[in-house]
Amino acid sequence: MSHITLVRHGQANTTARDEESYDMLSDLGHQQARWLGAHLQDTGAHYPRVYCGTLKRHVDTAASMGLTNPIQDSRLNEIEYFTIAQLYEQQHGVAIPVDREGFVEHLPRTFEAWAKGQITGTPETFEAFETRVSAALHEIGTEGGPAIVVTSGGLISMAVRQAMGLDIPAMARVALAIMNTSLHRLHPIGEQLSPVLFNAVPHLEAPDRQFAQTHL
């Protein structure tokens, strides 16, 4: 039976404030991915199809997990959040936060403004992001057996939005909750992909690994 397991990349550069600087795994990010890869191997997980985005943090996460020769698809890439946030600040004076607490308020506001077309000159529109995610996941999820997809939190939150019919604030709350190297699973039920697993980190549940349950 075909289904999709989405994996958020390992922890990236937490001090970054632009797209290029963020697109690099931290040492902990590589370790999270190695632990996840070992967990999948130990539990006999079988994924005949392996995909990832084309961003460095996606490719490096897949490599540290031990996934070989993933199909790289740019439709699985993250939104350019830093770029969108910089445009939002320039056009509306909404400052980019410097800590997670600030992002809790900033991300929903940014998503709302982006979705309403209130931020001009963005790398892609909200509608274009929605369309590419839907197209990629339905193409991957319809046939060929189980697939594993290494991607990013924004894309995973969009997948959950589409599966559950979430509004923008709810989608933003989902995005904020997603942990690095967490597992999310979508099963085709009828013509729709439906979530059956969200934000699982079995490889990080042991007491000596809980420090590695990171969001940023």
PDB file of N, CA, C and O in Angstrom, residues 61-110:
ATOM      1  N   THR A  61      20.360  15.823   5.516  1.00  0.00           N
ATOM      2  CA  THR A  61      19.579  15.027   6.468  1.00  0.00           C
ATOM      3  C   THR A  61      19.380  13.614   5.924  1.00  0.00           C
ATOM      4  O   THR A  61      19.569  12.627   6.649  1.00  0.00           O
ATOM      5  N   ALA A  62      19.005  13.523   4.652  1.00  0.00           N
ATOM      6  CA  ALA A  62      18.821  12.205   4.037  1.00  0.00           C
ATOM      7  C   ALA A  62      20.116  11.405   4.092  1.00  0.00           C
ATOM      8  O   ALA A  62      20.105  10.199   4.407  1.00  0.00           O
ATOM      9  N   ALA A  63      21.243  12.055   3.821  1.00  0.00           N
ATOM     10  CA  ALA A  63      22.526  11.351   3.839  1.00  0.00           C
ATOM     11  C   ALA A  63      22.863  10.872   5.242  1.00  0.00           C
ATOM     12  O   ALA A  63      23.313   9.725   5.431  1.00  0.00           O
ATOM     13  N   SER A  64      22.663  11.710   6.251  1.00  0.00           N
ATOM     14  CA  SER A  64      22.973  11.302   7.623  1.00  0.00           C
ATOM     15  C   SER A  64      22.015  10.224   8.115  1.00  0.00           C
ATOM     16  O   SER A  64      22.369   9.428   8.990  1.00  0.00           O
ATOM     17  N   MET A  65      20.814  10.159   7.553  1.00  0.00           N
ATOM     18  CA  MET A  65      19.886   9.078   7.874  1.00  0.00           C
ATOM     19  C   MET A  65      20.292   7.762   7.224  1.00  0.00           C
ATOM     20  O   MET A  65      19.752   6.707   7.568  1.00  0.00           O
ATOM     21  N   GLY A  66      21.192   7.835   6.259  1.00  0.00           N
ATOM     22  CA  GLY A  66      21.587   6.631   5.532  1.00  0.00           C
ATOM     23  C   GLY A  66      20.696   6.321   4.351  1.00  0.00           C
ATOM     24  O   GLY A  66      20.733   5.197   3.818  1.00  0.00           O
ATOM     25  N   LEU A  67      19.904   7.302   3.911  1.00  0.00           N
ATOM     26  CA  LEU A  67      19.052   7.110   2.739  1.00  0.00           C
ATOM     27  C   LEU A  67      19.893   7.346   1.482  1.00  0.00           C
ATOM     28  O   LEU A  67      20.511   8.392   1.333  1.00  0.00           O
ATOM     29  N   THR A  68      19.893   6.384   0.605  1.00  0.00           N
ATOM     30  CA  THR A  68      20.758   6.467  -0.571  1.00  0.00           C
ATOM     31  C   THR A  68      19.982   6.892  -1.808  1.00  0.00           C
ATOM     32  O   THR A  68      18.846   6.476  -2.027  1.00  0.00           O
ATOM     33  N   ASN A  69      20.618   7.736  -2.589  1.00  0.00           N
ATOM     34  CA  ASN A  69      20.110   8.164  -3.890  1.00  0.00           C
ATOM     35  C   ASN A  69      18.659   8.663  -3.858  1.00  0.00           C
ATOM     36  O   ASN A  69      17.810   8.187  -4.623  1.00  0.00           O
ATOM     37  N   PRO A  70      18.340   9.603  -2.979  1.00  0.00           N
ATOM     38  CA  PRO A  70      16.966  10.134  -2.983  1.00  0.00           C
ATOM     39  C   PRO A  70      16.678  10.890  -4.270  1.00  0.00           C
ATOM     40  O   PRO A  70      17.565  11.505  -4.860  1.00  0.00           O
ATOM     41  N   ILE A  71      15.429  10.834  -4.695  1.00  0.00           N
ATOM     42  CA  ILE A  71      14.987  11.658  -5.812  1.00  0.00           C
ATOM     43  C   ILE A  71      14.819  13.080  -5.297  1.00  0.00           C
ATOM     44  O   ILE A  71      14.035  13.323  -4.372  1.00  0.00           O
ATOM     45  N   GLN A  72      15.556  14.014  -5.861  1.00  0.00           N
ATOM     46  CA  GLN A  72      15.481  15.406  -5.415  1.00  0.00           C
ATOM     47  C   GLN A  72      14.438  16.154  -6.245  1.00  0.00           C
ATOM     48  O   GLN A  72      14.477  16.136  -7.472  1.00  0.00           O
ATOM     49  N   ASP A  73      13.511  16.795  -5.557  1.00  0.00           N
ATOM     50  CA  ASP A  73      12.400  17.475  -6.211  1.00  0.00           C
ATOM     51  C   ASP A  73      12.232  18.842  -5.569  1.00  0.00           C
ATOM     52  O   ASP A  73      11.951  18.945  -4.371  1.00  0.00           O
ATOM     53  N   SER A  74      12.404  19.898  -6.344  1.00  0.00           N
ATOM     54  CA  SER A  74      12.334  21.255  -5.801  1.00  0.00           C
ATOM     55  C   SER A  74      10.938  21.609  -5.299  1.00  0.00           C
ATOM     56  O   SER A  74      10.786  22.549  -4.512  1.00  0.00           O
ATOM     57  N   ARG A  75       9.918  20.855  -5.709  1.00  0.00           N
ATOM     58  CA  ARG A  75       8.567  21.111  -5.189  1.00  0.00           C
ATOM     59  C   ARG A  75       8.467  20.782  -3.701  1.00  0.00           C
ATOM     60  O   ARG A  75       7.519  21.196  -3.030  1.00  0.00           O
ATOM     61  N   LEU A  76       9.449  20.038  -3.185  1.00  0.00           N
ATOM     62  CA  LEU A  76       9.477  19.660  -1.776  1.00  0.00           C
ATOM     63  C   LEU A  76      10.285  20.640  -0.934  1.00  0.00           C
ATOM     64  O   LEU A  76      10.500  20.414   0.254  1.00  0.00           O
ATOM     65  N   ASN A  77      10.722  21.745  -1.539  1.00  0.00           N
ATOM     66  CA  ASN A  77      11.505  22.737  -0.810  1.00  0.00           C
ATOM     67  C   ASN A  77      10.628  23.584   0.101  1.00  0.00           C
ATOM     68  O   ASN A  77       9.430  23.758  -0.122  1.00  0.00           O
ATOM     69  N   GLU A  78      11.274  24.152   1.116  1.00  0.00           N
ATOM     70  CA  GLU A  78      10.605  25.054   2.049  1.00  0.00           C
ATOM     71  C   GLU A  78      10.293  26.385   1.381  1.00  0.00           C
ATOM     72  O   GLU A  78      10.926  26.763   0.383  1.00  0.00           O
ATOM     73  N   ILE A  79       9.326  27.099   1.929  1.00  0.00           N
ATOM     74  CA  ILE A  79       9.120  28.490   1.535  1.00  0.00           C
ATOM     75  C   ILE A  79      10.349  29.294   1.948  1.00  0.00           C
ATOM     76  O   ILE A  79      11.086  28.912   2.862  1.00  0.00           O
ATOM     77  N   GLU A  80      10.568  30.422   1.286  1.00  0.00           N
ATOM     78  CA  GLU A  80      11.675  31.300   1.667  1.00  0.00           C
ATOM     79  C   GLU A  80      11.185  32.240   2.764  1.00  0.00           C
ATOM     80  O   GLU A  80      10.921  33.431   2.539  1.00  0.00           O
ATOM     81  N   TYR A  81      11.088  31.693   3.978  1.00  0.00           N
ATOM     82  CA  TYR A  81      10.466  32.440   5.066  1.00  0.00           C
ATOM     83  C   TYR A  81      11.241  33.708   5.416  1.00  0.00           C
ATOM     84  O   TYR A  81      10.640  34.765   5.644  1.00  0.00           O
ATOM     85  N   PHE A  82      12.568  33.614   5.449  1.00  0.00           N
ATOM     86  CA  PHE A  82      13.352  34.802   5.800  1.00  0.00           C
ATOM     87  C   PHE A  82      13.143  35.907   4.768  1.00  0.00           C
ATOM     88  O   PHE A  82      13.001  37.082   5.112  1.00  0.00           O
ATOM     89  N   THR A  83      13.113  35.528   3.493  1.00  0.00           N
ATOM     90  CA  THR A  83      12.898  36.519   2.444  1.00  0.00           C
ATOM     91  C   THR A  83      11.527  37.163   2.574  1.00  0.00           C
ATOM     92  O   THR A  83      11.385  38.390   2.481  1.00  0.00           O
ATOM     93  N   ILE A  84      10.503  36.332   2.809  1.00  0.00           N
ATOM     94  CA  ILE A  84       9.143  36.857   2.978  1.00  0.00           C
ATOM     95  C   ILE A  84       9.074  37.766   4.206  1.00  0.00           C
ATOM     96  O   ILE A  84       8.464  38.843   4.169  1.00  0.00           O
ATOM     97  N   ALA A  85       9.717  37.347   5.297  1.00  0.00           N
ATOM     98  CA  ALA A  85       9.703  38.144   6.525  1.00  0.00           C
ATOM     99  C   ALA A  85      10.423  39.477   6.339  1.00  0.00           C
ATOM    100  O   ALA A  85       9.998  40.513   6.878  1.00  0.00           O
ATOM    101  N   GLN A  86      11.511  39.467   5.581  1.00  0.00           N
ATOM    102  CA  GLN A  86      12.231  40.715   5.318  1.00  0.00           C
ATOM    103  C   GLN A  86      11.370  41.676   4.498  1.00  0.00           C
ATOM    104  O   GLN A  86      11.338  42.886   4.769  1.00  0.00           O
ATOM    105  N   LEU A  87      10.655  41.141   3.521  1.00  0.00           N
ATOM    106  CA  LEU A  87       9.753  41.973   2.733  1.00  0.00           C
ATOM    107  C   LEU A  87       8.610  42.506   3.597  1.00  0.00           C
ATOM    108  O   LEU A  87       8.200  43.670   3.457  1.00  0.00           O
ATOM    109  N   TYR A  88       8.120  41.680   4.489  1.00  0.00           N
ATOM    110  CA  TYR A  88       7.041  42.095   5.400  1.00  0.00           C
ATOM    111  C   TYR A  88       7.510  43.238   6.295  1.00  0.00           C
ATOM    112  O   TYR A  88       6.781  44.222   6.519  1.00  0.00           O
ATOM    113  N   GLU A  89       8.748  43.128   6.768  1.00  0.00           N
ATOM    114  CA  GLU A  89       9.300  44.192   7.608  1.00  0.00           C
ATOM    115  C   GLU A  89       9.472  45.484   6.811  1.00  0.00           C
ATOM    116  O   GLU A  89       9.117  46.576   7.279  1.00  0.00           O
ATOM    117  N   GLN A  90      10.010  45.362   5.598  1.00  0.00           N
ATOM    118  CA  GLN A  90      10.230  46.548   4.768  1.00  0.00           C
ATOM    119  C   GLN A  90       8.921  47.235   4.402  1.00  0.00           C
ATOM    120  O   GLN A  90       8.837  48.467   4.384  1.00  0.00           O
ATOM    121  N   GLN A  91       7.899  46.455   4.123  1.00  0.00           N
ATOM    122  CA  GLN A  91       6.645  47.009   3.615  1.00  0.00           C
ATOM    123  C   GLN A  91       5.648  47.386   4.707  1.00  0.00           C
ATOM    124  O   GLN A  91       4.810  48.265   4.499  1.00  0.00           O
ATOM    125  N   HIS A  92       5.740  46.708   5.880  1.00  0.00           N
ATOM    126  CA  HIS A  92       4.742  46.932   6.922  1.00  0.00           C
ATOM    127  C   HIS A  92       5.336  47.213   8.304  1.00  0.00           C
ATOM    128  O   HIS A  92       4.591  47.390   9.259  1.00  0.00           O
ATOM    129  N   GLY A  93       6.673  47.212   8.398  1.00  0.00           N
ATOM    130  CA  GLY A  93       7.305  47.554   9.662  1.00  0.00           C
ATOM    131  C   GLY A  93       7.222  46.491  10.737  1.00  0.00           C
ATOM    132  O   GLY A  93       7.430  46.789  11.918  1.00  0.00           O
ATOM    133  N   VAL A  94       6.938  45.249  10.354  1.00  0.00           N
ATOM    134  CA  VAL A  94       6.844  44.156  11.323  1.00  0.00           C
ATOM    135  C   VAL A  94       8.224  43.521  11.460  1.00  0.00           C
ATOM    136  O   VAL A  94       8.708  42.850  10.545  1.00  0.00           O
ATOM    137  N   ALA A  95       8.868  43.730  12.592  1.00  0.00           N
ATOM    138  CA  ALA A  95      10.245  43.286  12.788  1.00  0.00           C
ATOM    139  C   ALA A  95      10.344  41.768  12.855  1.00  0.00           C
ATOM    140  O   ALA A  95       9.452  41.083  13.376  1.00  0.00           O
ATOM    141  N   ILE A  96      11.451  41.248  12.339  1.00  0.00           N
ATOM    142  CA  ILE A  96      11.724  39.819  12.409  1.00  0.00           C
ATOM    143  C   ILE A  96      12.183  39.489  13.826  1.00  0.00           C
ATOM    144  O   ILE A  96      13.106  40.123  14.348  1.00  0.00           O
ATOM    145  N   PRO A  97      11.574  38.511  14.497  1.00  0.00           N
ATOM    146  CA  PRO A  97      11.961  38.191  15.877  1.00  0.00           C
ATOM    147  C   PRO A  97      13.328  37.530  15.951  1.00  0.00           C
ATOM    148  O   PRO A  97      13.861  37.049  14.956  1.00  0.00           O
ATOM    149  N   VAL A  98      13.866  37.500  17.170  1.00  0.00           N
ATOM    150  CA  VAL A  98      15.196  36.915  17.380  1.00  0.00           C
ATOM    151  C   VAL A  98      15.131  35.664  18.265  1.00  0.00           C
ATOM    152  O   VAL A  98      16.151  35.057  18.548  1.00  0.00           O
ATOM    153  N   ASP A  99      13.929  35.278  18.713  1.00  0.00           N
ATOM    154  CA  ASP A  99      13.815  34.083  19.549  1.00  0.00           C
ATOM    155  C   ASP A  99      12.525  33.351  19.196  1.00  0.00           C
ATOM    156  O   ASP A  99      11.665  33.857  18.472  1.00  0.00           O
ATOM    157  N   ARG A 100      12.385  32.124  19.706  1.00  0.00           N
ATOM    158  CA  ARG A 100      11.232  31.296  19.367  1.00  0.00           C
ATOM    159  C   ARG A 100       9.932  31.932  19.841  1.00  0.00           C
ATOM    160  O   ARG A 100       8.901  31.848  19.162  1.00  0.00           O
ATOM    161  N   GLU A 101       9.961  32.557  21.002  1.00  0.00           N
ATOM    162  CA  GLU A 101       8.760  33.190  21.527  1.00  0.00           C
ATOM    163  C   GLU A 101       8.241  34.263  20.570  1.00  0.00           C
ATOM    164  O   GLU A 101       7.033  34.413  20.372  1.00  0.00           O
ATOM    165  N   GLY A 102       9.164  34.993  19.982  1.00  0.00           N
ATOM    166  CA  GLY A 102       8.759  36.006  19.014  1.00  0.00           C
ATOM    167  C   GLY A 102       8.149  35.396  17.763  1.00  0.00           C
ATOM    168  O   GLY A 102       7.183  35.929  17.203  1.00  0.00           O
ATOM    169  N   PHE A 103       8.688  34.256  17.331  1.00  0.00           N
ATOM    170  CA  PHE A 103       8.162  33.597  16.139  1.00  0.00           C
ATOM    171  C   PHE A 103       6.750  33.073  16.368  1.00  0.00           C
ATOM    172  O   PHE A 103       5.985  32.927  15.413  1.00  0.00           O
ATOM    173  N   VAL A 104       6.395  32.768  17.607  1.00  0.00           N
ATOM    174  CA  VAL A 104       5.048  32.273  17.893  1.00  0.00           C
ATOM    175  C   VAL A 104       4.000  33.288  17.450  1.00  0.00           C
ATOM    176  O   VAL A 104       2.909  32.916  16.987  1.00  0.00           O
ATOM    177  N   GLU A 105       4.302  34.572  17.572  1.00  0.00           N
ATOM    178  CA  GLU A 105       3.388  35.611  17.110  1.00  0.00           C
ATOM    179  C   GLU A 105       3.663  36.011  15.673  1.00  0.00           C
ATOM    180  O   GLU A 105       2.745  36.322  14.909  1.00  0.00           O
ATOM    181  N   HIS A 106       4.928  35.985  15.287  1.00  0.00           N
ATOM    182  CA  HIS A 106       5.312  36.491  13.977  1.00  0.00           C
ATOM    183  C   HIS A 106       4.857  35.576  12.845  1.00  0.00           C
ATOM    184  O   HIS A 106       4.364  36.049  11.810  1.00  0.00           O
ATOM    185  N   LEU A 107       4.987  34.273  13.020  1.00  0.00           N
ATOM    186  CA  LEU A 107       4.701  33.353  11.929  1.00  0.00           C
ATOM    187  C   LEU A 107       3.233  33.400  11.488  1.00  0.00           C
ATOM    188  O   LEU A 107       2.957  33.512  10.283  1.00  0.00           O
ATOM    189  N   PRO A 108       2.261  33.351  12.406  1.00  0.00           N
ATOM    190  CA  PRO A 108       0.864  33.458  11.959  1.00  0.00           C
ATOM    191  C   PRO A 108       0.560  34.769  11.244  1.00  0.00           C
ATOM    192  O   PRO A 108      -0.167  34.787  10.246  1.00  0.00           O
ATOM    193  N   ARG A 109       1.104  35.882  11.762  1.00  0.00           N
ATOM    194  CA  ARG A 109       0.870  37.178  11.116  1.00  0.00           C
ATOM    195  C   ARG A 109       1.449  37.205   9.709  1.00  0.00           C
ATOM    196  O   ARG A 109       0.825  37.715   8.769  1.00  0.00           O
ATOM    197  N   THR A 110       2.642  36.631   9.571  1.00  0.00           N
ATOM    198  CA  THR A 110       3.299  36.602   8.265  1.00  0.00           C
ATOM    199  C   THR A 110       2.536  35.725   7.293  1.00  0.00           C
ATOM    200  O   THR A 110       2.320  36.102   6.125  1.00  0.00           O
TER     201      THR A 110
END
